[in-house]
Amino acid sequence: MGVRKKNTSETIKANKKKKALAILKKCPTSPRKMRLIADNIRGMNVNQALNSLKNNPKDVALKMRKLLLSCMANWQAKNEDKKVENVDLFISEIYVDSARMLKRIQPAPQGRAHRIRKRSNHVTMVINELNSNLVKEK
């Protein structure tokens, strides 16, 4: 393996160790409701996001909080030598995709039927360490 290729592979490996990923699949709430919460916590510090989700009255916030705790546990599993409390983590990416839709029928006047779409979603969350370079740029 060449020197350049080896160096780039090592930097990619080091960057992957700083990130952690958690995915929530087939959550039976509409993506629109989930995106409201996701937009609020995107880019936040992990501790701030946990407090924000804890105080949010929506049912979706509980599921999002569980996902964030899972993501933190995944980061802890990758970095056993560090503690979550001592490292400055933030939510670098969070996105909500629509999942399978259950289609139901509701009777309508004059023998017709209206379709009810029961939506569900997938949520992907990535947390990352806050580097000193990022702090200087802000």
Short mmCIF file of N, CA and C in Angstrom, two decimals:
data_model
loop_
_atom_site.label_atom_id
_atom_site.label_comp_id
_atom_site.label_asym_id
_atom_site.label_seq_id
_atom_site.Cartn_x
_atom_site.Cartn_y
_atom_site.Cartn_z
N MET A 1 0.85 -1.17 0.00
CA MET A 1 0.00 0.00 0.00
C MET A 1 0.89 1.24 0.00
N GLY A 2 0.50 2.22 -0.80
CA GLY A 2 1.27 3.46 -0.89
C GLY A 2 1.14 4.30 0.37
N VAL A 3 2.07 5.22 0.53
CA VAL A 3 2.10 6.07 1.71
C VAL A 3 0.87 6.97 1.77
N ARG A 4 0.51 7.57 0.65
CA ARG A 4 -0.64 8.48 0.62
C ARG A 4 -1.93 7.73 0.95
N LYS A 5 -2.07 6.55 0.36
CA LYS A 5 -3.27 5.76 0.59
C LYS A 5 -3.34 5.30 2.05
N LYS A 6 -2.20 4.95 2.60
CA LYS A 6 -2.16 4.51 4.00
C LYS A 6 -2.52 5.66 4.93
N ASN A 7 -2.00 6.85 4.65
CA ASN A 7 -2.30 8.02 5.49
C ASN A 7 -3.78 8.37 5.45
N THR A 8 -4.36 8.36 4.26
CA THR A 8 -5.79 8.68 4.15
C THR A 8 -6.65 7.64 4.84
N SER A 9 -6.27 6.36 4.73
CA SER A 9 -7.05 5.32 5.40
C SER A 9 -6.96 5.45 6.91
N GLU A 10 -5.80 5.86 7.41
CA GLU A 10 -5.65 6.05 8.86
C GLU A 10 -6.47 7.24 9.35
N THR A 11 -6.52 8.31 8.57
CA THR A 11 -7.32 9.47 8.99
C THR A 11 -8.81 9.15 8.95
N ILE A 12 -9.23 8.37 7.95
CA ILE A 12 -10.63 7.96 7.87
C ILE A 12 -10.98 7.08 9.07
N LYS A 13 -10.08 6.19 9.43
CA LYS A 13 -10.30 5.30 10.57
C LYS A 13 -10.39 6.10 11.87
N ALA A 14 -9.53 7.10 12.02
CA ALA A 14 -9.56 7.94 13.22
C ALA A 14 -10.84 8.76 13.29
N ASN A 15 -11.32 9.26 12.15
CA ASN A 15 -12.56 10.03 12.12
C ASN A 15 -13.77 9.16 12.43
N LYS A 16 -13.74 7.91 11.98
CA LYS A 16 -14.85 7.00 12.27
C LYS A 16 -14.94 6.70 13.76
N LYS A 17 -13.79 6.69 14.43
CA LYS A 17 -13.79 6.41 15.86
C LYS A 17 -14.41 7.56 16.65
N LYS A 18 -14.34 8.77 16.11
CA LYS A 18 -14.92 9.92 16.80
C LYS A 18 -16.43 9.99 16.64
N LYS A 19 -16.97 9.30 15.62
CA LYS A 19 -18.41 9.35 15.34
C LYS A 19 -19.12 8.14 15.91
N ALA A 20 -20.41 8.30 16.17
CA ALA A 20 -21.26 7.18 16.56
C ALA A 20 -22.61 7.34 15.88
N LEU A 21 -23.21 6.23 15.53
CA LEU A 21 -24.45 6.22 14.74
C LEU A 21 -25.50 5.39 15.46
N ALA A 22 -26.73 5.84 15.42
CA ALA A 22 -27.87 5.07 15.92
C ALA A 22 -29.04 5.29 14.97
N ILE A 23 -29.79 4.22 14.73
CA ILE A 23 -30.91 4.28 13.78
C ILE A 23 -32.17 3.74 14.46
N LEU A 24 -33.24 4.49 14.34
CA LEU A 24 -34.56 4.06 14.81
C LEU A 24 -35.38 3.75 13.57
N LYS A 25 -35.84 2.51 13.46
CA LYS A 25 -36.57 2.12 12.26
C LYS A 25 -38.03 1.80 12.59
N LYS A 26 -38.88 2.05 11.61
CA LYS A 26 -40.31 1.71 11.66
C LYS A 26 -41.01 2.31 12.88
N CYS A 27 -40.73 3.55 13.17
CA CYS A 27 -41.39 4.25 14.27
C CYS A 27 -42.79 4.67 13.81
N PRO A 28 -43.85 4.25 14.51
CA PRO A 28 -45.21 4.47 14.01
C PRO A 28 -45.77 5.87 14.28
N THR A 29 -45.00 6.90 13.96
CA THR A 29 -45.51 8.26 14.00
C THR A 29 -45.19 8.91 12.67
N SER A 30 -45.86 9.97 12.35
CA SER A 30 -45.64 10.58 11.04
C SER A 30 -44.28 11.27 11.01
N PRO A 31 -43.63 11.25 9.86
CA PRO A 31 -42.32 11.90 9.75
C PRO A 31 -42.38 13.40 10.01
N ARG A 32 -43.51 14.00 9.72
CA ARG A 32 -43.67 15.44 9.92
C ARG A 32 -43.55 15.80 11.40
N LYS A 33 -44.16 14.98 12.27
CA LYS A 33 -44.09 15.23 13.71
C LYS A 33 -42.68 15.00 14.23
N MET A 34 -42.03 13.97 13.69
CA MET A 34 -40.68 13.64 14.14
C MET A 34 -39.68 14.71 13.70
N ARG A 35 -39.88 15.28 12.53
CA ARG A 35 -38.95 16.30 12.01
C ARG A 35 -38.97 17.58 12.86
N LEU A 36 -40.12 17.88 13.47
CA LEU A 36 -40.20 19.06 14.34
C LEU A 36 -39.20 18.96 15.49
N ILE A 37 -39.13 17.78 16.09
CA ILE A 37 -38.21 17.57 17.21
C ILE A 37 -36.78 17.48 16.70
N ALA A 38 -36.59 16.80 15.57
CA ALA A 38 -35.24 16.63 15.01
C ALA A 38 -34.61 17.98 14.66
N ASP A 39 -35.42 18.88 14.12
CA ASP A 39 -34.91 20.20 13.76
C ASP A 39 -34.51 21.02 14.99
N ASN A 40 -35.21 20.78 16.10
CA ASN A 40 -34.89 21.52 17.33
C ASN A 40 -33.54 21.11 17.91
N ILE A 41 -33.20 19.82 17.84
CA ILE A 41 -31.98 19.36 18.51
C ILE A 41 -30.79 19.23 17.57
N ARG A 42 -30.96 19.46 16.29
CA ARG A 42 -29.84 19.33 15.34
C ARG A 42 -28.75 20.34 15.67
N GLY A 43 -27.51 19.86 15.79
CA GLY A 43 -26.37 20.72 16.07
C GLY A 43 -26.18 21.04 17.55
N MET A 44 -27.05 20.55 18.41
CA MET A 44 -26.97 20.85 19.84
C MET A 44 -25.91 19.98 20.52
N ASN A 45 -25.46 20.46 21.65
CA ASN A 45 -24.64 19.66 22.54
C ASN A 45 -25.50 18.50 23.05
N VAL A 46 -24.89 17.35 23.35
CA VAL A 46 -25.65 16.17 23.74
C VAL A 46 -26.40 16.40 25.05
N ASN A 47 -25.77 17.04 26.02
CA ASN A 47 -26.43 17.29 27.31
C ASN A 47 -27.58 18.27 27.16
N GLN A 48 -27.40 19.29 26.35
CA GLN A 48 -28.49 20.24 26.09
C GLN A 48 -29.66 19.54 25.42
N ALA A 49 -29.35 18.67 24.46
CA ALA A 49 -30.40 17.96 23.73
C ALA A 49 -31.18 17.04 24.66
N LEU A 50 -30.47 16.36 25.57
CA LEU A 50 -31.15 15.48 26.53
C LEU A 50 -32.11 16.27 27.41
N ASN A 51 -31.67 17.43 27.89
CA ASN A 51 -32.54 18.27 28.72
C ASN A 51 -33.72 18.79 27.93
N SER A 52 -33.47 19.18 26.69
CA SER A 52 -34.54 19.70 25.84
C SER A 52 -35.59 18.62 25.58
N LEU A 53 -35.13 17.40 25.31
CA LEU A 53 -36.06 16.31 25.03
C LEU A 53 -36.80 15.87 26.29
N LYS A 54 -36.13 15.96 27.43
CA LYS A 54 -36.77 15.56 28.69
C LYS A 54 -37.93 16.49 29.03
N ASN A 55 -37.78 17.77 28.73
CA ASN A 55 -38.80 18.76 29.06
C ASN A 55 -39.83 18.96 27.97
N ASN A 56 -39.69 18.27 26.85
CA ASN A 56 -40.63 18.42 25.74
C ASN A 56 -41.86 17.54 26.00
N PRO A 57 -43.07 18.08 25.91
CA PRO A 57 -44.27 17.30 26.23
C PRO A 57 -44.71 16.31 25.15
N LYS A 58 -44.11 16.36 23.97
CA LYS A 58 -44.56 15.50 22.88
C LYS A 58 -44.11 14.06 23.09
N ASP A 59 -44.93 13.11 22.62
CA ASP A 59 -44.61 11.69 22.75
C ASP A 59 -43.38 11.32 21.93
N VAL A 60 -43.18 12.01 20.84
CA VAL A 60 -42.06 11.73 19.95
C VAL A 60 -40.73 12.03 20.64
N ALA A 61 -40.73 12.98 21.56
CA ALA A 61 -39.50 13.38 22.25
C ALA A 61 -38.94 12.23 23.08
N LEU A 62 -39.80 11.40 23.63
CA LEU A 62 -39.35 10.25 24.41
C LEU A 62 -38.59 9.26 23.53
N LYS A 63 -39.11 9.00 22.34
CA LYS A 63 -38.45 8.09 21.41
C LYS A 63 -37.12 8.68 20.93
N MET A 64 -37.10 9.97 20.70
CA MET A 64 -35.87 10.63 20.25
C MET A 64 -34.83 10.63 21.36
N ARG A 65 -35.27 10.77 22.61
CA ARG A 65 -34.35 10.75 23.75
C ARG A 65 -33.71 9.37 23.89
N LYS A 66 -34.51 8.33 23.72
CA LYS A 66 -33.99 6.96 23.77
C LYS A 66 -32.96 6.73 22.67
N LEU A 67 -33.23 7.27 21.50
CA LEU A 67 -32.31 7.14 20.37
C LEU A 67 -30.99 7.86 20.68
N LEU A 68 -31.07 9.03 21.29
CA LEU A 68 -29.86 9.77 21.65
C LEU A 68 -29.04 9.02 22.70
N LEU A 69 -29.71 8.43 23.68
CA LEU A 69 -29.01 7.65 24.69
C LEU A 69 -28.34 6.42 24.07
N SER A 70 -29.01 5.81 23.10
CA SER A 70 -28.43 4.68 22.38
C SER A 70 -27.20 5.10 21.59
N CYS A 71 -27.28 6.25 20.97
CA CYS A 71 -26.16 6.78 20.20
C CYS A 71 -24.97 7.07 21.12
N MET A 72 -25.24 7.60 22.30
CA MET A 72 -24.18 7.85 23.27
C MET A 72 -23.54 6.55 23.73
N ALA A 73 -24.35 5.51 23.93
CA ALA A 73 -23.82 4.20 24.32
C ALA A 73 -22.96 3.60 23.21
N ASN A 74 -23.38 3.81 21.97
CA ASN A 74 -22.57 3.34 20.84
C ASN A 74 -21.22 4.05 20.79
N TRP A 75 -21.23 5.36 21.08
CA TRP A 75 -19.97 6.10 21.11
C TRP A 75 -19.08 5.60 22.23
N GLN A 76 -19.69 5.30 23.37
CA GLN A 76 -18.93 4.80 24.53
C GLN A 76 -18.32 3.44 24.23
N ALA A 77 -19.02 2.60 23.47
CA ALA A 77 -18.50 1.28 23.10
C ALA A 77 -17.29 1.41 22.17
N LYS A 78 -17.30 2.42 21.31
CA LYS A 78 -16.17 2.64 20.40
C LYS A 78 -14.96 3.21 21.14
N ASN A 79 -15.22 4.09 22.09
CA ASN A 79 -14.15 4.80 22.81
C ASN A 79 -14.20 4.41 24.28
N GLU A 80 -13.68 3.24 24.60
CA GLU A 80 -13.75 2.76 25.98
C GLU A 80 -12.80 3.50 26.91
N ASP A 81 -11.75 4.10 26.37
CA ASP A 81 -10.79 4.81 27.20
C ASP A 81 -11.27 6.19 27.64
N LYS A 82 -12.31 6.72 26.99
CA LYS A 82 -12.84 8.04 27.33
C LYS A 82 -14.22 7.89 27.97
N LYS A 83 -14.64 8.93 28.69
CA LYS A 83 -15.98 8.95 29.28
C LYS A 83 -16.83 9.98 28.55
N VAL A 84 -18.11 9.69 28.46
CA VAL A 84 -19.05 10.58 27.76
C VAL A 84 -19.14 11.93 28.47
N GLU A 85 -19.05 11.93 29.79
CA GLU A 85 -19.18 13.17 30.56
C GLU A 85 -18.01 14.12 30.30
N ASN A 86 -16.82 13.56 30.04
CA ASN A 86 -15.62 14.39 29.89
C ASN A 86 -15.44 14.93 28.48
N VAL A 87 -16.07 14.30 27.49
CA VAL A 87 -15.89 14.68 26.09
C VAL A 87 -17.06 15.55 25.65
N ASP A 88 -16.77 16.54 24.83
CA ASP A 88 -17.80 17.45 24.33
C ASP A 88 -18.39 16.86 23.05
N LEU A 89 -19.56 16.23 23.15
CA LEU A 89 -20.22 15.61 22.01
C LEU A 89 -21.37 16.49 21.53
N PHE A 90 -21.61 16.45 20.23
CA PHE A 90 -22.75 17.19 19.68
C PHE A 90 -23.41 16.35 18.59
N ILE A 91 -24.64 16.69 18.26
CA ILE A 91 -25.39 15.96 17.23
C ILE A 91 -25.01 16.57 15.89
N SER A 92 -24.19 15.83 15.14
CA SER A 92 -23.71 16.38 13.87
C SER A 92 -24.72 16.17 12.75
N GLU A 93 -25.40 15.02 12.75
CA GLU A 93 -26.39 14.75 11.71
C GLU A 93 -27.61 14.11 12.35
N ILE A 94 -28.76 14.51 11.89
CA ILE A 94 -30.00 13.82 12.26
C ILE A 94 -30.97 14.04 11.12
N TYR A 95 -31.49 12.95 10.61
CA TYR A 95 -32.47 13.09 9.54
C TYR A 95 -33.56 12.04 9.68
N VAL A 96 -34.73 12.42 9.20
CA VAL A 96 -35.93 11.60 9.31
C VAL A 96 -36.40 11.23 7.91
N ASP A 97 -36.52 9.95 7.65
CA ASP A 97 -37.01 9.46 6.37
C ASP A 97 -38.34 8.78 6.58
N SER A 98 -39.18 8.82 5.56
CA SER A 98 -40.47 8.14 5.69
C SER A 98 -40.26 6.64 5.49
N ALA A 99 -41.05 5.87 6.20
CA ALA A 99 -40.97 4.41 6.13
C ALA A 99 -42.25 3.90 5.48
N ARG A 100 -42.54 2.65 5.69
CA ARG A 100 -43.71 2.03 5.09
C ARG A 100 -45.00 2.71 5.56
N MET A 101 -45.94 2.80 4.67
CA MET A 101 -47.21 3.44 4.97
C MET A 101 -48.30 2.38 5.00
N LEU A 102 -49.07 2.35 6.07
CA LEU A 102 -50.22 1.45 6.14
C LEU A 102 -51.42 2.18 5.56
N LYS A 103 -52.10 1.54 4.64
CA LYS A 103 -53.23 2.19 3.98
C LYS A 103 -54.53 1.56 4.49
N ARG A 104 -55.38 2.40 5.01
CA ARG A 104 -56.67 1.98 5.53
C ARG A 104 -57.76 2.71 4.76
N ILE A 105 -58.97 2.19 4.85
CA ILE A 105 -60.08 2.80 4.12
C ILE A 105 -61.14 3.26 5.11
N GLN A 106 -61.61 4.49 4.89
CA GLN A 106 -62.69 5.04 5.70
C GLN A 106 -63.90 5.25 4.80
N PRO A 107 -65.05 4.74 5.20
CA PRO A 107 -66.24 4.93 4.37
C PRO A 107 -66.58 6.41 4.22
N ALA A 108 -67.00 6.77 3.02
CA ALA A 108 -67.35 8.15 2.69
C ALA A 108 -68.78 8.16 2.15
N PRO A 109 -69.37 9.33 2.01
CA PRO A 109 -70.76 9.41 1.52
C PRO A 109 -70.91 8.88 0.09
N GLN A 110 -72.10 8.46 -0.22
CA GLN A 110 -72.51 8.01 -1.55
C GLN A 110 -71.70 6.80 -2.03
N GLY A 111 -71.41 5.90 -1.10
CA GLY A 111 -70.77 4.64 -1.48
C GLY A 111 -69.29 4.73 -1.80
N ARG A 112 -68.70 5.87 -1.58
CA ARG A 112 -67.28 6.01 -1.88
C ARG A 112 -66.44 5.64 -0.66
N ALA A 113 -65.12 5.61 -0.87
CA ALA A 113 -64.19 5.32 0.23
C ALA A 113 -63.01 6.27 0.14
N HIS A 114 -62.60 6.76 1.29
CA HIS A 114 -61.42 7.61 1.35
C HIS A 114 -60.29 6.81 1.97
N ARG A 115 -59.10 7.03 1.46
CA ARG A 115 -57.94 6.29 1.96
C ARG A 115 -57.28 7.06 3.11
N ILE A 116 -57.00 6.34 4.19
CA ILE A 116 -56.26 6.90 5.31
C ILE A 116 -54.85 6.33 5.24
N ARG A 117 -53.87 7.21 5.29
CA ARG A 117 -52.47 6.77 5.25
C ARG A 117 -51.88 6.89 6.65
N LYS A 118 -51.56 5.75 7.25
CA LYS A 118 -50.91 5.75 8.57
C LYS A 118 -49.41 5.69 8.33
N ARG A 119 -48.76 6.80 8.55
CA ARG A 119 -47.35 6.92 8.19
C ARG A 119 -46.44 6.46 9.33
N SER A 120 -45.24 6.06 8.95
CA SER A 120 -44.19 5.73 9.91
C SER A 120 -42.87 6.27 9.38
N ASN A 121 -41.82 6.22 10.20
CA ASN A 121 -40.57 6.84 9.78
C ASN A 121 -39.34 6.09 10.29
N HIS A 122 -38.19 6.43 9.71
CA HIS A 122 -36.88 5.99 10.16
C HIS A 122 -36.11 7.25 10.57
N VAL A 123 -35.41 7.17 11.69
CA VAL A 123 -34.60 8.30 12.15
C VAL A 123 -33.14 7.83 12.25
N THR A 124 -32.23 8.60 11.69
CA THR A 124 -30.81 8.31 11.77
C THR A 124 -30.13 9.47 12.49
N MET A 125 -29.35 9.13 13.52
CA MET A 125 -28.67 10.15 14.32
C MET A 125 -27.18 9.84 14.38
N VAL A 126 -26.36 10.87 14.18
CA VAL A 126 -24.91 10.74 14.25
C VAL A 126 -24.40 11.78 15.24
N ILE A 127 -23.63 11.31 16.24
CA ILE A 127 -22.99 12.26 17.15
C ILE A 127 -21.49 12.25 16.89
N ASN A 128 -20.86 13.37 17.20
CA ASN A 128 -19.45 13.55 16.88
C ASN A 128 -18.79 14.34 18.00
N GLU A 129 -17.47 14.19 18.11
CA GLU A 129 -16.72 14.99 19.08
C GLU A 129 -16.54 16.40 18.55
N LEU A 130 -16.61 17.35 19.44
CA LEU A 130 -16.39 18.74 19.07
C LEU A 130 -14.89 19.02 19.11
N ASN A 131 -14.29 19.26 17.96
CA ASN A 131 -12.85 19.52 17.88
C ASN A 131 -12.54 20.95 18.27
N SER A 132 -11.30 21.19 18.64
CA SER A 132 -10.89 22.56 18.97
C SER A 132 -10.89 23.44 17.72
N ASN A 133 -10.70 22.82 16.53
CA ASN A 133 -10.73 23.59 15.27
C ASN A 133 -12.11 24.17 15.03
N LEU A 134 -13.15 23.40 15.35
CA LEU A 134 -14.51 23.88 15.14
C LEU A 134 -14.83 25.04 16.08
N VAL A 135 -14.30 25.00 17.28
CA VAL A 135 -14.56 26.06 18.24
C VAL A 135 -13.92 27.36 17.76
N LYS A 136 -12.73 27.29 17.18
CA LYS A 136 -12.05 28.49 16.70
C LYS A 136 -12.79 29.12 15.53
N GLU A 137 -13.39 28.30 14.67
CA GLU A 137 -14.09 28.83 13.51
C GLU A 137 -15.35 29.58 13.89
N LYS A 138 -16.03 29.14 14.95
CA LYS A 138 -17.26 29.81 15.37
C LYS A 138 -16.90 31.10 16.02
#
